[in-house]
XYZ file of C-alpha atoms in Angstrom:
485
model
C 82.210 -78.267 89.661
C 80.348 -76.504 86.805
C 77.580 -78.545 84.944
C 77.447 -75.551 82.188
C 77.724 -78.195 79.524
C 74.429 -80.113 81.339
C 72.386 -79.342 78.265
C 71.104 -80.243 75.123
C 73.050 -79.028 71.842
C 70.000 -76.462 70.505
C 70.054 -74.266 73.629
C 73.957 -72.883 73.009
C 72.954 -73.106 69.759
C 69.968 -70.708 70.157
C 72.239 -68.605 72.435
C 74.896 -68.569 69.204
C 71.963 -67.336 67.227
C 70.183 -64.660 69.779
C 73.970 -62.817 69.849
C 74.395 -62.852 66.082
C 70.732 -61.645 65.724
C 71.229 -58.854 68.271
C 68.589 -60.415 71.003
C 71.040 -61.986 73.208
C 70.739 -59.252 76.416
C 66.617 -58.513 76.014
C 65.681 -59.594 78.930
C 63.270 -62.474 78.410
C 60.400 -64.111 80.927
C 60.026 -68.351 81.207
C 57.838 -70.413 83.362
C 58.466 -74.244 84.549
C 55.490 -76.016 85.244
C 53.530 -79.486 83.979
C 50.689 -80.127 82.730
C 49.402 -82.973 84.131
C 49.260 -84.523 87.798
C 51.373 -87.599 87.733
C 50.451 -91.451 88.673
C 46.827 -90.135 86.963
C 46.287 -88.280 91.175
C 45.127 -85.087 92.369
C 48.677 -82.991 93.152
C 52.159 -82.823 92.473
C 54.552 -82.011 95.319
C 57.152 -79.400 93.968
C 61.141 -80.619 94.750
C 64.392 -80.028 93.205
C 64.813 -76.105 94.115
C 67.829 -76.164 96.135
C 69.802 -78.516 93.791
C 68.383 -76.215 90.540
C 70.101 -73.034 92.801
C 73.421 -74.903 93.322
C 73.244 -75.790 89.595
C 72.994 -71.826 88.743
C 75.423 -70.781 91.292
C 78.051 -73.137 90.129
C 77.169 -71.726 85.880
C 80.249 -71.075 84.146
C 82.143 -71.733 81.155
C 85.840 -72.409 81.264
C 88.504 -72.881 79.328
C 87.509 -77.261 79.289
C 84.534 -76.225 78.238
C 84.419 -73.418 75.705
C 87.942 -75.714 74.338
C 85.136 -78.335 73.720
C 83.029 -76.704 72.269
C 85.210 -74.806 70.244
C 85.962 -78.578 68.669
C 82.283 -79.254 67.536
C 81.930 -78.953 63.542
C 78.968 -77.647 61.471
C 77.565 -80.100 58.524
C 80.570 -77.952 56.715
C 83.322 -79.230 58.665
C 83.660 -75.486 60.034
C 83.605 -74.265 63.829
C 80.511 -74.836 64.986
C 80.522 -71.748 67.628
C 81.966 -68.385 66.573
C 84.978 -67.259 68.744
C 82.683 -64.242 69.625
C 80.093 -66.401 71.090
C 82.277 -68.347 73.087
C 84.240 -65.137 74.499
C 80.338 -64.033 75.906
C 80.199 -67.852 76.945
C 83.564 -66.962 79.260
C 83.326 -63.196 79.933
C 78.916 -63.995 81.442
C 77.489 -61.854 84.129
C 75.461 -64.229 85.099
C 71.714 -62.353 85.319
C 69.022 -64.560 86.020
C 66.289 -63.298 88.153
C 64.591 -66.691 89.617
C 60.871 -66.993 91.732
C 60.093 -70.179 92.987
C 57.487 -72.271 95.087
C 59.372 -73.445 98.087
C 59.786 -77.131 97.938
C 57.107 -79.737 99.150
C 54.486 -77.085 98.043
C 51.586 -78.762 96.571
C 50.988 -77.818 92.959
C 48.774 -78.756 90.178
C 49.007 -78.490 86.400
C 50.160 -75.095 84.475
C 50.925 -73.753 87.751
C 54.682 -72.213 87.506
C 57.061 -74.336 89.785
C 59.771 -71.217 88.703
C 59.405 -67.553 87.179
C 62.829 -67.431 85.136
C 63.711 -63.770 84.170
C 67.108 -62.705 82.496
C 68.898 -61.886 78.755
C 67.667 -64.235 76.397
C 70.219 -66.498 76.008
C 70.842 -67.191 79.134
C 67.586 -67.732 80.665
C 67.017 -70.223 77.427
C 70.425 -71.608 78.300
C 69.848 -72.968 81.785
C 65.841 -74.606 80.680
C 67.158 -78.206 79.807
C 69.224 -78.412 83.137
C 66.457 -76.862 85.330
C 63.610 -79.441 83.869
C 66.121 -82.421 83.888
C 66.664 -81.466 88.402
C 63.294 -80.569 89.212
C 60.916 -82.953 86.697
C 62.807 -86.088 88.819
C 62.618 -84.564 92.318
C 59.170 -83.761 92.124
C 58.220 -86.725 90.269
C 59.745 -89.143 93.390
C 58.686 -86.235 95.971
C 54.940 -86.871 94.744
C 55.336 -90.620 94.440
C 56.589 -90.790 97.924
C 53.747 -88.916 99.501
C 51.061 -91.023 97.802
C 53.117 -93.791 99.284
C 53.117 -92.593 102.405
C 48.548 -92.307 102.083
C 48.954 -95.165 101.568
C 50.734 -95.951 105.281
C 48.606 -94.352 107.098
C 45.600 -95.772 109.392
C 43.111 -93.238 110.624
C 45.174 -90.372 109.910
C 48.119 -91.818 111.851
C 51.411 -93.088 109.241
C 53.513 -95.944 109.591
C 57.249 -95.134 109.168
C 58.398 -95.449 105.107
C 61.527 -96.062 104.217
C 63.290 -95.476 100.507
C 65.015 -98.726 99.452
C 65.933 -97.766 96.269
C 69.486 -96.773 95.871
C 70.814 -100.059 94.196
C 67.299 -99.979 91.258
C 67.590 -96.383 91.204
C 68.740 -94.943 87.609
C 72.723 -94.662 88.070
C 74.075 -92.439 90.670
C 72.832 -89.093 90.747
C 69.368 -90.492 90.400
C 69.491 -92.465 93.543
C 70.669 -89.042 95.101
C 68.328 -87.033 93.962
C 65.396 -90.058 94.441
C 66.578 -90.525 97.831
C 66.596 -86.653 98.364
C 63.302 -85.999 96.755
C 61.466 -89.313 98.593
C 62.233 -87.265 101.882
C 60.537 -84.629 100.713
C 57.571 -86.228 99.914
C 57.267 -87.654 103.332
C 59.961 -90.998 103.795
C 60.898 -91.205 107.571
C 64.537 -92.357 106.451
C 66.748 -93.569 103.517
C 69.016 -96.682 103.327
C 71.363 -94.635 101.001
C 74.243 -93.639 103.032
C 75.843 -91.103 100.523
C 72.357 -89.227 100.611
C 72.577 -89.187 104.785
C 75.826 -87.428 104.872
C 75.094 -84.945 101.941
C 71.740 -84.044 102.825
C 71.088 -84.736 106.662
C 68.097 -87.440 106.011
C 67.949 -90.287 108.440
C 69.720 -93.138 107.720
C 68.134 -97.017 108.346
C 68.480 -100.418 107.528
C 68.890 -104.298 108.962
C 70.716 -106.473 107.527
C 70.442 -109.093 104.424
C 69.914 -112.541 103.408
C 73.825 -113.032 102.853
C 74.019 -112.290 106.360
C 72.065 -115.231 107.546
C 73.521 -117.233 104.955
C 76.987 -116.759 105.919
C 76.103 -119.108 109.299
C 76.004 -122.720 109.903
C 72.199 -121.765 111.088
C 69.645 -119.037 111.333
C 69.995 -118.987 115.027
C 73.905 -117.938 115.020
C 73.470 -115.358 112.325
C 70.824 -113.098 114.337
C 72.375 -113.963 117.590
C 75.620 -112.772 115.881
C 73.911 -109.705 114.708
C 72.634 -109.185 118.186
C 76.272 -108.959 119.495
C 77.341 -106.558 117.178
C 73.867 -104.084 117.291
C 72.306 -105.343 120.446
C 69.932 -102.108 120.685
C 68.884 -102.277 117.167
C 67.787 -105.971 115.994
C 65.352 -105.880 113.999
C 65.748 -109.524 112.397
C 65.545 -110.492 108.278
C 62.981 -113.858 108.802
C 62.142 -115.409 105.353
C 65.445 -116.782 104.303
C 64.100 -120.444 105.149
C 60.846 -120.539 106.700
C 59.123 -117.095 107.149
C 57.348 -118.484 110.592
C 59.911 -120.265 111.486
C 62.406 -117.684 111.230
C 60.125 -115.317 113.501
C 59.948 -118.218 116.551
C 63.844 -117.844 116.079
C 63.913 -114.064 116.357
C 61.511 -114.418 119.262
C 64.265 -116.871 120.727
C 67.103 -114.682 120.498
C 64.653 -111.620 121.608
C 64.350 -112.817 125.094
C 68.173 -113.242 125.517
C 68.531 -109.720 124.539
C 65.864 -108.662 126.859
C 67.516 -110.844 129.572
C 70.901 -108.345 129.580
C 68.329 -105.393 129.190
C 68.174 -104.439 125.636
C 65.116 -104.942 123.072
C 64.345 -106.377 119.920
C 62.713 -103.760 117.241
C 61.163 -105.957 115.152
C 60.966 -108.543 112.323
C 61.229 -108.093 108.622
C 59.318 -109.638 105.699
C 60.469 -109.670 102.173
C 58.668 -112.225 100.341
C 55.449 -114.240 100.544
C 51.909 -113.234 101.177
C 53.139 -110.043 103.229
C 49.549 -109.615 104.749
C 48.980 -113.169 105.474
C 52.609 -113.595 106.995
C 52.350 -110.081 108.974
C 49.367 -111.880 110.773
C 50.379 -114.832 111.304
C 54.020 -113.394 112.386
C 52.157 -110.510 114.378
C 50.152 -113.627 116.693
C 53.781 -114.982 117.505
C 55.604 -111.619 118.608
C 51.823 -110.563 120.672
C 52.238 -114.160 122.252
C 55.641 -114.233 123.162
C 55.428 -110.600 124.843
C 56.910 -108.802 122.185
C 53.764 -106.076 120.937
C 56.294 -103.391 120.324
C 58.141 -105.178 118.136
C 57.898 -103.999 114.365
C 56.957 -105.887 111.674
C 58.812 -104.019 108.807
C 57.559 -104.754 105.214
C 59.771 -104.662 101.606
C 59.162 -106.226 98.018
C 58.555 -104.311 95.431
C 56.447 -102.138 97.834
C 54.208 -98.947 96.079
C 51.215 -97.374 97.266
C 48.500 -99.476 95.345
C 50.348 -103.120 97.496
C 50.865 -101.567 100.547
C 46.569 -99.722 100.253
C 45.498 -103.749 99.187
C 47.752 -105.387 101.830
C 46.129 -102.577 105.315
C 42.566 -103.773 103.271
C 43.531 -107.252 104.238
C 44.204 -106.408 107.717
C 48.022 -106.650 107.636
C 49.632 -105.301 110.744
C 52.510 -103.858 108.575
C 53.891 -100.392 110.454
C 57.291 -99.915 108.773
C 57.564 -100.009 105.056
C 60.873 -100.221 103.094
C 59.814 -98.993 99.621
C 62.632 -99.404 96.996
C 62.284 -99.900 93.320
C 58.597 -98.532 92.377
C 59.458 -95.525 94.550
C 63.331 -94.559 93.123
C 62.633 -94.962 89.627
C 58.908 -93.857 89.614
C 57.924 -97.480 88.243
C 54.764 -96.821 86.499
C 55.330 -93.343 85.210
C 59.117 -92.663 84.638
C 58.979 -89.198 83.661
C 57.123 -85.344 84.720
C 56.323 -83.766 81.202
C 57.595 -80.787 82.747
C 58.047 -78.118 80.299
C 59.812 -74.467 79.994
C 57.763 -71.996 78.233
C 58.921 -68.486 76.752
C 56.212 -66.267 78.287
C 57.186 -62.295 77.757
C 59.793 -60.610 75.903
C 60.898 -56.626 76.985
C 60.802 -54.631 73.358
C 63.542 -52.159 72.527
C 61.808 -49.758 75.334
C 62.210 -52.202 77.919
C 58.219 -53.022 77.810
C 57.458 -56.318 78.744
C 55.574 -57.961 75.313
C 53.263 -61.236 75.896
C 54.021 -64.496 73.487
C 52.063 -67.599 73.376
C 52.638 -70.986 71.364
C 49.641 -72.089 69.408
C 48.589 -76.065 69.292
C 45.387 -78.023 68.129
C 46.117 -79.462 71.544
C 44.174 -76.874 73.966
C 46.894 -78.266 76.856
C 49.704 -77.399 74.747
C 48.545 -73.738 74.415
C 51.063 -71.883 76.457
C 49.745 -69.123 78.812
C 51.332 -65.724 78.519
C 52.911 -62.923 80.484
C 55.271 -62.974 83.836
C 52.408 -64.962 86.011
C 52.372 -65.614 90.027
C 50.434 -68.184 91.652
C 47.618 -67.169 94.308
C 46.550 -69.142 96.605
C 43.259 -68.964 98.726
C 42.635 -70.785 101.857
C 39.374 -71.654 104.094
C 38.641 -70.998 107.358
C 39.137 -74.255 108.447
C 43.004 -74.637 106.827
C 42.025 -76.224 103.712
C 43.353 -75.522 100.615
C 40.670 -74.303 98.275
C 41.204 -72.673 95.026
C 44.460 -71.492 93.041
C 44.443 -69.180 90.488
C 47.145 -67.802 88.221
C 47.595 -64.276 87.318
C 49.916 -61.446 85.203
C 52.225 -59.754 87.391
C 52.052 -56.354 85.921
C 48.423 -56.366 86.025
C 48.054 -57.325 89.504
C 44.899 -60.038 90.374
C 41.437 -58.611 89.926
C 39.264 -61.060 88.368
C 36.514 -63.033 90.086
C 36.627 -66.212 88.395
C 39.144 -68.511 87.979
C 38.822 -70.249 84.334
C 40.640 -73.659 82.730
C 43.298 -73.242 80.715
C 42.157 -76.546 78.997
C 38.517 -76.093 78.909
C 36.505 -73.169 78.931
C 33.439 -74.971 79.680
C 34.998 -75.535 83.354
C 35.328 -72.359 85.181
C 34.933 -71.431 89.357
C 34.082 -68.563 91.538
C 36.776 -67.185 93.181
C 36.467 -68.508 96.842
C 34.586 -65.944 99.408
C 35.925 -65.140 103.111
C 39.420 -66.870 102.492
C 42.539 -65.813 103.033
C 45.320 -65.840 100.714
C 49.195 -65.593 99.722
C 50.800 -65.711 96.507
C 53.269 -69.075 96.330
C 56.414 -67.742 93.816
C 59.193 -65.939 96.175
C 62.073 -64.356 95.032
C 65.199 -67.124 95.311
C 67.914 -66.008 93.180
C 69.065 -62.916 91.389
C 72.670 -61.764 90.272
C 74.025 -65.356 90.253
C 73.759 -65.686 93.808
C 70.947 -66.817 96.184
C 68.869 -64.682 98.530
C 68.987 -65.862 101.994
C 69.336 -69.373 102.902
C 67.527 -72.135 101.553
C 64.936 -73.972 103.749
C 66.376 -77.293 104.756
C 64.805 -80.799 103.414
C 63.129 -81.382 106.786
C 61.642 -78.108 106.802
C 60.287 -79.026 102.885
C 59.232 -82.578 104.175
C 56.788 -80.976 106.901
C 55.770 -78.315 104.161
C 54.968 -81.280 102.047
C 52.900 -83.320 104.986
C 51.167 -80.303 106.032
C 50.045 -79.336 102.729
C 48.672 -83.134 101.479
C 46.339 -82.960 105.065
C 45.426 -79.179 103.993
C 43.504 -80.179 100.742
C 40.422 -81.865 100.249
C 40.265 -85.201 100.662
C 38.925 -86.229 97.526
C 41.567 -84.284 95.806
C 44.106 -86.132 97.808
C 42.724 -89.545 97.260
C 44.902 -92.030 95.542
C 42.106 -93.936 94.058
C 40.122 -91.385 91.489
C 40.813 -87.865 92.726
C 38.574 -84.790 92.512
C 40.170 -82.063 90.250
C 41.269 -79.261 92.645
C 39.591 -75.583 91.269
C 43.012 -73.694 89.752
C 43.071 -72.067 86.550
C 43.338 -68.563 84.831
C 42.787 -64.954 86.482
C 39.898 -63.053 84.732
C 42.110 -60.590 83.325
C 44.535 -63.477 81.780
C 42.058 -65.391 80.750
C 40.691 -62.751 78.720
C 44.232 -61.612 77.549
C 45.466 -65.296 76.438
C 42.318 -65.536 74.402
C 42.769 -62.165 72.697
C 46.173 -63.475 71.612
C 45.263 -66.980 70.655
C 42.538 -64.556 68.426
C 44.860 -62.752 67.224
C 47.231 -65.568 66.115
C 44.920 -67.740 64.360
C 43.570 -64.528 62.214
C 47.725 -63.556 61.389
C 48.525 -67.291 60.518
C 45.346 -67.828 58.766
């Protein structure tokens, strides 16, 4: 299926205009990046890539489409599109050069997520489309892993699971929430659909209905023990929370008389670290320390950080609605920013948007990402750069404030984070798998500093602007103010 017509109505419209005005094939340069760390924290964790490369591989315009389009009317009552614009709209090459961070990389603000390169109107055709996959994903991927600080005791983490498919925002959200969670660290997902389609453990007990459905609490989980006799872990708080956990305890030691074991308990309502202790005494008394006491209610990392302060013995956490739909900040501000334009001679030209806003001031030219680690592991300074120009500065400056500027770290290694993923409408190689970005993702959140990674007031991590670019984007943002004055 073809999601060409996945965008808003100004990009084909720009695309209408760059062929009539001739610039349709230049080949242009865009970056996708944002400009702020969400939740107010230290890091973003980049997601979204391989659903943004099935989205270009699957670009085309048909006959359904272009025959819609061709029914849209100007403010004259005339064909909106000219016939010549829609025959490029069914006869595209498709020629989009793409570089990427691979997903779970940790990124922070102006830093390019993707390098787009291709003719003008169609690199400007795919931006709404691209922001729309990856400002969710890595919105929920960096949600989940500040969720998943949260569950975790002396640098070992409890198991989190993503509750949210039936909150999350219609379908394809609670796909791509469930998909992105994963990334960001989740052990497992309760959303079925997003198990089979993207090979992410699956997990769940049952509900209150469940226990409601029986004369008494007693026949419901021994009922449930019949049917999943090697994985009971029992729902306790439909009647009386405590009470509900001497049952489970009851119908534990029948199962462990024909040799299976109960998992655990769950809580889903109440004082959740006043219960857990009380209902962790019971289980520890009757013989049952392995048992689980799994948490859920309207979980996020700021409960589940105040409820381990009050010495709840919580080790599996089913995080649902604050996690799928990003609760307290619902949206990225990821943008997509023209960067470069090749002149007639095929010379790649620098552009830059003005604002009174110094972190709306785009930065210019086809940039990569360096990034320079310590001896020890640690993340310790990113710095972006022009691509034609290669990196040679020695200080990495702010794009926001020039006031705040670092030394480019000594005796550290380095590598340079935007790969080559796409080019000719097609990918190149084979896209790492979402396990392979969740362990990016872990490994990279325990590679920074801590106080960057702190939930609670984070440290600003040292990234910025190259020398060389620095000194470039000011000459232009010179040169701009004297033209426009």
């Amino acid at each position: 299926m073809t999601l060409a017509l996945l965008t808003d109505l100004y990009q084909l419209t720009m695309g209408a205009g760059y062929h009539r005005a001739g610039l349709a094939d230049r080949r242009a340069c865009f970056h996708l990046f944002f400009r702020r760390n969400p939740f107010k924290g230290g890091y973003a964790i980049a997601a979204g890539l391989d659903t943004a490369l099935d989205y270009l591989e699957s670009l085309r315009f048909g006959d359904e489409e272009r025959d819609y389009l061709r029914s849209l009317r100007g403010p004259d009552g005339g064909q909106l599109f000219p016939e010549d614009f829609l025959d490029r709209l069914r006869d595209a090459t498709w020629d989009l050069d793409v570089a990427a961070v691979p997903e779970g990389t940790v990124m922070f603000p102006h830093e390019p997520l993707l390098r787009i390169e291709g003719p003008l109107w169609q690199a400007q055709l795919v931006e709404t489309a691209l922001l729309n996959i990856l400002n969710f994903q890595t919105l929920v991927a960096t949600k989940a892993s500040r969720v998943c600080r949260a569950a975790t005791t002396d640098g070992v983490p409890d198991k989190v699971l993503e509750f949210g498919l039936r909150r999350a925002q219609g379908i394809d959200g609670a796909l791509s929430a469930s998909r992105a969670a994963f990334v960001g660290g989740c052990t497992a997902t309760s959303n079925v659909l997003a198990g089979q389609r993207f090979g992410i453990p699956v997990q769940g007990t049952h509900a209150h209905a469940w226990v409601m459905s029986f004369e008494t609490e007693r026949e419901a989980f021994e009922a449930y023990a019949d049917v999943f006799p090697s994985g009971c872990v029992f729902l306790v708080d439909t009647y009386d929370t405590l009470q509900g956990v001497r049952t489970a305890i009851e119908v534990g030691l029948d199962l462990r008389a024909r040799g299976m074991e109960m998992q655990g308990v769950r809580l889903d309502s109440g004082d959740l670290a006043e219960l857990s202790i009380a209902a962790r005494a019971l289980l520890d008394e009757a013989g049952f320390p392995d048992a689980a006491i799994v948490a859920s209610n309207d979980l996020d990392e700021h409960r589940i950080a105040e409820i381990k302060e009050k010495g709840g013995p919580i080790t599996v956490w089913g995080v649902g609605t604050r996690l799928s739909t990003c609760y307290d900040q619902p949206a990225l501000g990821g943008v997509y920013k023209l960067a470069a334009v090749q002149d007639e001679d095929g010379q790649w030209q620098p552009r830059i948007k003005l604002s009174e806003n110094p972190i709306k001031t785009s930065i210019p030219t086809r940039q990569q990402v360096r990034r320079f680690t310590d001896g020890e592991g640690r993340i310790a300074a990113d710095a972006i750069y022009d691509v034609a120009t290669g990196f040679s500065g020695s200080t990495i400056h702010d794009p926001e404030d020039e006031t705040r500027v670092h030394d480019v770290p000594a005796d550290c290694t380095f590598q340079d984070l935007l790969e080559p993923v796409f080019a000719k409408g097609a990918r190149l190689g084979t896209s790492p798998t979402v396990h392979e970005a969740r362990e990016r993702a872990l490994a990279q959140v325990k590679s920074l500093p801590p106080a960057v990674a702190s939930n609670r007031t984070p440290a600003r991590f040292p990234s910025g602007l190259e020398t060389d670019l620095h000194t470039l984007r000011r000459s232009l943002i010179e040169a701009a103010r004297k033209e426009s004055a």
